[in-house]
């Protein structure tokens, strides 16, 4: 074999080697990129995926904020119905406010949660929360929402309203006023976490004997609340999960009149709240 | 001698009656509360609540007040609350606050559950020495039961 043939042969081998090496490098890069793309919460449509792939590490500010918004929006969607979390102790509620009617009054009375601030009143509704002088503030009676507006120190707000509105002809009005409550809380303290609690069901005997206080109405209202939470980007606490039996009713022994919870069930309610918090 | 004996007897009588304060009451509020919840009939199921919450409800913000409070489920206005103040004068202040609380309850229940107004109209709100007792119930013998328990 002459030198020329040998030289050619070596060159060919080198070329083949370089090509193979390049192919391997490209394949490894593709695998690496695929792995990173999979770790995003939401599957990215192919158009966006290709743009992410081709974008250099130093993305524009706009692209960074867009991806951050997408990321926080994804996180909110995961937490919309607050999932189970580590139990917090009662001190977590030092800077919490509870807005509600007589059922929430029961929560206050029977759980001993005297470090939280309760803005509650028998018969409170989403409209009277703005108008009825129910809360004692510096020796004067003011409405619940006026009391809330006067309090700049809370970082969590828990709301449960609706049992007294079940008989309203217009659920739209209920959601409209409820939304106003949420907006007022946001305006008072933009950083506060807002938890909208589902309406607790009633007992089977109550549900089957009342045209107003029945679980069919309660379920409808809870659906409206869920949709409102999505729109307002606030959290939905599915309290029913803690208290209802398989038939969707609370046990007969849980409430004196089928509606107002006895102490052990108020304690279960608090237990649920303590194990369903959004920490960040 | 006779005059001396008579004077001595009268003096002794004065001392004895001066030492006897008929209104003086000394009870354990928790034991009294437990006793009364057993004897008084309530439509609702009463549950004992935290002493501090009871004082908040009644807007009692001065110190050295003990409280035993049993509250209904929210479906009714029924309650039994006993306060022990430091003195008769402090108890008088609590009595005023207790009457105010009952009036506020009437306003609330007028629209919330008008059926309860009758019970609130007949609510027992009494002061015995340094104790104030509030009871809302349909039981007509409630006053007699409370008075007997304080003897």
mmCIF file of C-alpha atoms in Angstrom, chain A residues 31-260:
data_model
loop_
_atom_site.group_PDB
_atom_site.id
_atom_site.type_symbol
_atom_site.label_atom_id
_atom_site.label_comp_id
_atom_site.label_asym_id
_atom_site.label_seq_id
_atom_site.Cartn_x
_atom_site.Cartn_y
_atom_site.Cartn_z
ATOM 1 C CA UNK A 31 -31.360 14.465 25.574
ATOM 2 C CA UNK A 32 -30.178 17.027 28.100
ATOM 3 C CA UNK A 33 -32.553 19.705 26.816
ATOM 4 C CA UNK A 34 -35.500 17.292 26.766
ATOM 5 C CA UNK A 35 -34.901 16.460 30.427
ATOM 6 C CA UNK A 36 -34.923 20.141 31.430
ATOM 7 C CA UNK A 37 -38.077 20.899 29.479
ATOM 8 C CA UNK A 38 -39.948 18.005 31.199
ATOM 9 C CA UNK A 39 -39.382 19.527 34.672
ATOM 10 C CA UNK A 40 -41.749 22.472 33.906
ATOM 11 C CA UNK A 41 -45.217 22.044 35.597
ATOM 12 C CA UNK A 42 -47.241 22.609 32.476
ATOM 13 C CA UNK A 43 -46.522 20.918 29.198
ATOM 14 C CA UNK A 44 -45.303 23.647 26.860
ATOM 15 C CA UNK A 45 -46.909 23.794 23.431
ATOM 16 C CA UNK A 46 -44.413 22.859 20.687
ATOM 17 C CA UNK A 47 -44.175 26.431 19.337
ATOM 18 C CA UNK A 48 -43.142 27.793 22.739
ATOM 19 C CA UNK A 49 -40.884 24.809 23.327
ATOM 20 C CA UNK A 50 -38.900 25.504 20.204
ATOM 21 C CA UNK A 51 -38.578 29.170 21.164
ATOM 22 C CA UNK A 52 -37.310 28.204 24.621
ATOM 23 C CA UNK A 53 -34.870 25.771 23.025
ATOM 24 C CA UNK A 54 -33.420 28.334 20.726
ATOM 25 C CA UNK A 55 -33.350 31.220 23.205
ATOM 26 C CA UNK A 56 -29.968 32.027 24.637
ATOM 27 C CA UNK A 57 -29.454 31.784 28.434
ATOM 28 C CA UNK A 58 -29.542 35.597 28.679
ATOM 29 C CA UNK A 59 -33.281 35.984 27.899
ATOM 30 C CA UNK A 60 -34.901 39.365 27.508
ATOM 31 C CA UNK A 61 -36.593 40.912 30.540
ATOM 32 C CA UNK A 62 -39.963 40.466 28.890
ATOM 33 C CA UNK A 63 -39.430 36.774 28.335
ATOM 34 C CA UNK A 64 -38.207 36.345 31.913
ATOM 35 C CA UNK A 65 -41.261 38.102 33.414
ATOM 36 C CA UNK A 66 -43.567 36.180 31.061
ATOM 37 C CA UNK A 67 -42.105 32.877 32.221
ATOM 38 C CA UNK A 68 -42.323 34.015 35.868
ATOM 39 C CA UNK A 69 -46.009 34.945 35.417
ATOM 40 C CA UNK A 70 -46.681 31.594 33.782
ATOM 41 C CA UNK A 71 -44.840 29.887 36.636
ATOM 42 C CA UNK A 72 -46.746 31.744 39.423
ATOM 43 C CA UNK A 73 -50.037 31.239 37.594
ATOM 44 C CA UNK A 74 -49.281 27.534 37.394
ATOM 45 C CA UNK A 75 -48.474 27.473 41.101
ATOM 46 C CA UNK A 76 -51.775 29.218 41.910
ATOM 47 C CA UNK A 77 -53.723 26.681 39.850
ATOM 48 C CA UNK A 78 -52.103 23.874 41.853
ATOM 49 C CA UNK A 79 -53.168 25.570 45.078
ATOM 50 C CA UNK A 80 -56.633 26.900 44.029
ATOM 51 C CA UNK A 81 -58.260 24.149 46.080
ATOM 52 C CA UNK A 82 -55.764 24.160 48.894
ATOM 53 C CA UNK A 83 -54.184 20.725 49.211
ATOM 54 C CA UNK A 84 -53.164 19.093 52.465
ATOM 55 C CA UNK A 85 -50.066 20.568 54.052
ATOM 56 C CA UNK A 86 -48.089 20.238 57.262
ATOM 57 C CA UNK A 87 -50.146 21.122 60.304
ATOM 58 C CA UNK A 88 -49.586 24.598 61.665
ATOM 59 C CA UNK A 89 -50.027 25.387 65.320
ATOM 60 C CA UNK A 90 -52.514 27.888 66.685
ATOM 61 C CA UNK A 91 -49.956 30.699 66.692
ATOM 62 C CA UNK A 92 -50.240 30.694 62.871
ATOM 63 C CA UNK A 93 -53.548 32.484 63.363
ATOM 64 C CA UNK A 94 -52.092 35.358 65.411
ATOM 65 C CA UNK A 95 -52.415 37.544 62.320
ATOM 66 C CA UNK A 96 -55.467 35.886 60.809
ATOM 67 C CA UNK A 97 -58.951 37.289 60.489
ATOM 68 C CA UNK A 98 -62.117 35.230 60.221
ATOM 69 C CA UNK A 99 -65.186 36.730 58.574
ATOM 70 C CA UNK A 100 -68.431 34.859 58.986
ATOM 71 C CA UNK A 101 -71.876 34.274 60.392
ATOM 72 C CA UNK A 102 -73.091 32.267 63.365
ATOM 73 C CA UNK A 103 -71.312 29.133 62.184
ATOM 74 C CA UNK A 104 -67.984 30.948 62.342
ATOM 75 C CA UNK A 105 -69.024 32.276 65.745
ATOM 76 C CA UNK A 106 -69.193 28.647 66.790
ATOM 77 C CA UNK A 107 -65.666 28.104 65.491
ATOM 78 C CA UNK A 108 -64.490 30.974 67.684
ATOM 79 C CA UNK A 109 -66.438 29.910 70.765
ATOM 80 C CA UNK A 110 -65.746 26.208 70.716
ATOM 81 C CA UNK A 111 -62.137 25.954 69.569
ATOM 82 C CA UNK A 112 -60.593 28.471 71.947
ATOM 83 C CA UNK A 113 -58.812 30.161 69.046
ATOM 84 C CA UNK A 114 -58.713 33.442 70.937
ATOM 85 C CA UNK A 115 -55.516 34.717 69.294
ATOM 86 C CA UNK A 116 -57.174 35.193 65.885
ATOM 87 C CA UNK A 117 -59.460 38.127 65.105
ATOM 88 C CA UNK A 118 -63.053 37.182 64.473
ATOM 89 C CA UNK A 119 -65.366 39.493 62.586
ATOM 90 C CA UNK A 120 -68.532 37.483 62.963
ATOM 91 C CA UNK A 121 -72.176 38.168 63.526
ATOM 92 C CA UNK A 122 -75.331 36.050 63.678
ATOM 93 C CA UNK A 123 -77.159 36.231 60.416
ATOM 94 C CA UNK A 124 -74.301 38.022 58.652
ATOM 95 C CA UNK A 125 -74.622 38.099 54.872
ATOM 96 C CA UNK A 126 -72.441 39.319 52.019
ATOM 97 C CA UNK A 127 -74.393 42.567 51.804
ATOM 98 C CA UNK A 128 -74.845 43.257 55.529
ATOM 99 C CA UNK A 129 -71.099 42.726 55.970
ATOM 100 C CA UNK A 130 -70.869 46.258 54.562
ATOM 101 C CA UNK A 131 -73.871 47.826 56.261
ATOM 102 C CA UNK A 132 -74.785 46.220 59.572
ATOM 103 C CA UNK A 133 -73.057 47.682 62.677
ATOM 104 C CA UNK A 134 -71.922 44.397 64.174
ATOM 105 C CA UNK A 135 -68.351 44.785 65.416
ATOM 106 C CA UNK A 136 -67.248 46.728 68.456
ATOM 107 C CA UNK A 137 -64.373 48.994 67.426
ATOM 108 C CA UNK A 138 -63.033 51.443 69.998
ATOM 109 C CA UNK A 139 -66.349 51.562 71.786
ATOM 110 C CA UNK A 140 -68.386 52.064 68.639
ATOM 111 C CA UNK A 141 -70.284 49.523 66.521
ATOM 112 C CA UNK A 142 -69.113 49.357 62.917
ATOM 113 C CA UNK A 143 -69.770 47.024 60.008
ATOM 114 C CA UNK A 144 -67.601 43.958 59.491
ATOM 115 C CA UNK A 145 -65.912 45.397 56.388
ATOM 116 C CA UNK A 146 -65.256 48.725 58.133
ATOM 117 C CA UNK A 147 -63.567 46.770 60.905
ATOM 118 C CA UNK A 148 -61.510 44.890 58.297
ATOM 119 C CA UNK A 149 -60.494 48.138 56.569
ATOM 120 C CA UNK A 150 -59.332 49.450 59.925
ATOM 121 C CA UNK A 151 -57.069 46.457 60.466
ATOM 122 C CA UNK A 152 -53.813 46.641 58.511
ATOM 123 C CA UNK A 153 -52.043 43.907 60.396
ATOM 124 C CA UNK A 154 -53.567 40.684 59.134
ATOM 125 C CA UNK A 155 -51.810 38.413 56.672
ATOM 126 C CA UNK A 156 -54.502 35.752 56.250
ATOM 127 C CA UNK A 157 -58.234 36.158 55.789
ATOM 128 C CA UNK A 158 -60.693 33.284 56.100
ATOM 129 C CA UNK A 159 -64.230 33.867 54.868
ATOM 130 C CA UNK A 160 -67.331 31.751 55.193
ATOM 131 C CA UNK A 161 -70.606 33.388 54.155
ATOM 132 C CA UNK A 162 -73.616 32.045 52.331
ATOM 133 C CA UNK A 163 -75.784 29.899 54.559
ATOM 134 C CA UNK A 164 -78.055 32.884 55.203
ATOM 135 C CA UNK A 165 -78.177 33.710 51.490
ATOM 136 C CA UNK A 166 -79.320 30.299 50.273
ATOM 137 C CA UNK A 167 -82.809 31.619 49.812
ATOM 138 C CA UNK A 168 -81.759 34.562 47.646
ATOM 139 C CA UNK A 169 -83.450 34.722 44.259
ATOM 140 C CA UNK A 170 -80.234 35.857 42.597
ATOM 141 C CA UNK A 171 -77.014 33.875 43.136
ATOM 142 C CA UNK A 172 -75.344 36.475 40.892
ATOM 143 C CA UNK A 173 -75.942 39.097 43.538
ATOM 144 C CA UNK A 174 -74.411 36.787 46.142
ATOM 145 C CA UNK A 175 -71.239 36.390 44.084
ATOM 146 C CA UNK A 176 -71.175 40.075 43.218
ATOM 147 C CA UNK A 177 -71.212 41.060 46.899
ATOM 148 C CA UNK A 178 -68.821 38.290 47.884
ATOM 149 C CA UNK A 179 -66.410 39.501 45.196
ATOM 150 C CA UNK A 180 -66.640 42.958 46.701
ATOM 151 C CA UNK A 181 -65.596 41.523 50.060
ATOM 152 C CA UNK A 182 -62.580 39.883 48.421
ATOM 153 C CA UNK A 183 -61.702 43.122 46.595
ATOM 154 C CA UNK A 184 -61.973 45.103 49.825
ATOM 155 C CA UNK A 185 -59.633 42.718 51.616
ATOM 156 C CA UNK A 186 -57.161 42.913 48.731
ATOM 157 C CA UNK A 187 -57.300 46.712 48.755
ATOM 158 C CA UNK A 188 -56.773 46.781 52.535
ATOM 159 C CA UNK A 189 -53.897 44.345 52.489
ATOM 160 C CA UNK A 190 -52.701 43.344 49.014
ATOM 161 C CA UNK A 191 -50.315 40.727 50.390
ATOM 162 C CA UNK A 192 -52.842 38.873 52.530
ATOM 163 C CA UNK A 193 -53.699 35.301 51.612
ATOM 164 C CA UNK A 194 -57.429 35.021 51.147
ATOM 165 C CA UNK A 195 -59.120 31.688 51.836
ATOM 166 C CA UNK A 196 -62.717 31.349 50.698
ATOM 167 C CA UNK A 197 -64.202 28.471 52.673
ATOM 168 C CA UNK A 198 -66.833 26.258 51.067
ATOM 169 C CA UNK A 199 -70.222 26.271 52.755
ATOM 170 C CA UNK A 200 -70.455 23.396 55.193
ATOM 171 C CA UNK A 201 -73.306 21.026 54.304
ATOM 172 C CA UNK A 202 -76.271 20.462 56.596
ATOM 173 C CA UNK A 203 -77.539 17.173 58.029
ATOM 174 C CA UNK A 204 -79.619 14.786 55.938
ATOM 175 C CA UNK A 205 -82.736 15.453 57.992
ATOM 176 C CA UNK A 206 -82.336 19.200 57.591
ATOM 177 C CA UNK A 207 -81.582 18.917 53.902
ATOM 178 C CA UNK A 208 -84.609 16.761 53.190
ATOM 179 C CA UNK A 209 -86.987 18.954 55.185
ATOM 180 C CA UNK A 210 -85.959 22.438 54.077
ATOM 181 C CA UNK A 211 -86.549 24.128 50.746
ATOM 182 C CA UNK A 212 -83.751 26.567 51.477
ATOM 183 C CA UNK A 213 -81.220 24.942 53.812
ATOM 184 C CA UNK A 214 -80.474 21.864 51.758
ATOM 185 C CA UNK A 215 -77.325 20.404 50.289
ATOM 186 C CA UNK A 216 -78.419 20.829 46.706
ATOM 187 C CA UNK A 217 -78.434 24.590 47.209
ATOM 188 C CA UNK A 218 -75.211 24.441 49.176
ATOM 189 C CA UNK A 219 -73.453 22.519 46.396
ATOM 190 C CA UNK A 220 -74.621 25.085 43.828
ATOM 191 C CA UNK A 221 -73.310 27.914 45.945
ATOM 192 C CA UNK A 222 -69.998 26.130 46.417
ATOM 193 C CA UNK A 223 -69.625 25.837 42.649
ATOM 194 C CA UNK A 224 -70.228 29.571 42.302
ATOM 195 C CA UNK A 225 -67.622 30.191 45.000
ATOM 196 C CA UNK A 226 -65.076 27.979 43.283
ATOM 197 C CA UNK A 227 -65.513 29.860 40.002
ATOM 198 C CA UNK A 228 -65.207 33.173 41.827
ATOM 199 C CA UNK A 229 -61.977 32.012 43.446
ATOM 200 C CA UNK A 230 -60.554 31.132 40.032
ATOM 201 C CA UNK A 231 -61.472 34.525 38.681
ATOM 202 C CA UNK A 232 -60.182 36.417 41.707
ATOM 203 C CA UNK A 233 -57.111 34.199 42.135
ATOM 204 C CA UNK A 234 -57.826 33.473 45.774
ATOM 205 C CA UNK A 235 -57.756 30.134 47.561
ATOM 206 C CA UNK A 236 -60.662 27.746 47.941
ATOM 207 C CA UNK A 237 -60.797 25.718 51.146
ATOM 208 C CA UNK A 238 -62.979 22.651 50.753
ATOM 209 C CA UNK A 239 -64.134 22.399 54.359
ATOM 210 C CA UNK A 240 -66.881 19.915 53.370
ATOM 211 C CA UNK A 241 -64.101 17.373 52.879
ATOM 212 C CA UNK A 242 -63.444 17.389 56.617
ATOM 213 C CA UNK A 243 -67.003 17.157 57.826
ATOM 214 C CA UNK A 244 -69.298 15.541 55.280
ATOM 215 C CA UNK A 245 -70.085 11.853 55.142
ATOM 216 C CA UNK A 246 -70.176 9.866 51.889
ATOM 217 C CA UNK A 247 -73.734 11.034 51.255
ATOM 218 C CA UNK A 248 -72.525 14.654 51.246
ATOM 219 C CA UNK A 249 -74.302 15.504 54.507
ATOM 220 C CA UNK A 250 -72.819 16.240 57.901
ATOM 221 C CA UNK A 251 -73.637 13.601 60.541
ATOM 222 C CA UNK A 252 -76.920 13.994 62.425
ATOM 223 C CA UNK A 253 -75.098 14.193 65.731
ATOM 224 C CA UNK A 254 -72.814 16.996 64.527
ATOM 225 C CA UNK A 255 -75.318 19.842 64.680
ATOM 226 C CA UNK A 256 -78.099 20.650 67.105
ATOM 227 C CA UNK A 257 -80.464 22.058 64.468
ATOM 228 C CA UNK A 258 -78.873 20.430 61.449
ATOM 229 C CA UNK A 259 -76.885 23.590 60.713
ATOM 230 C CA UNK A 260 -74.900 24.851 63.687
#
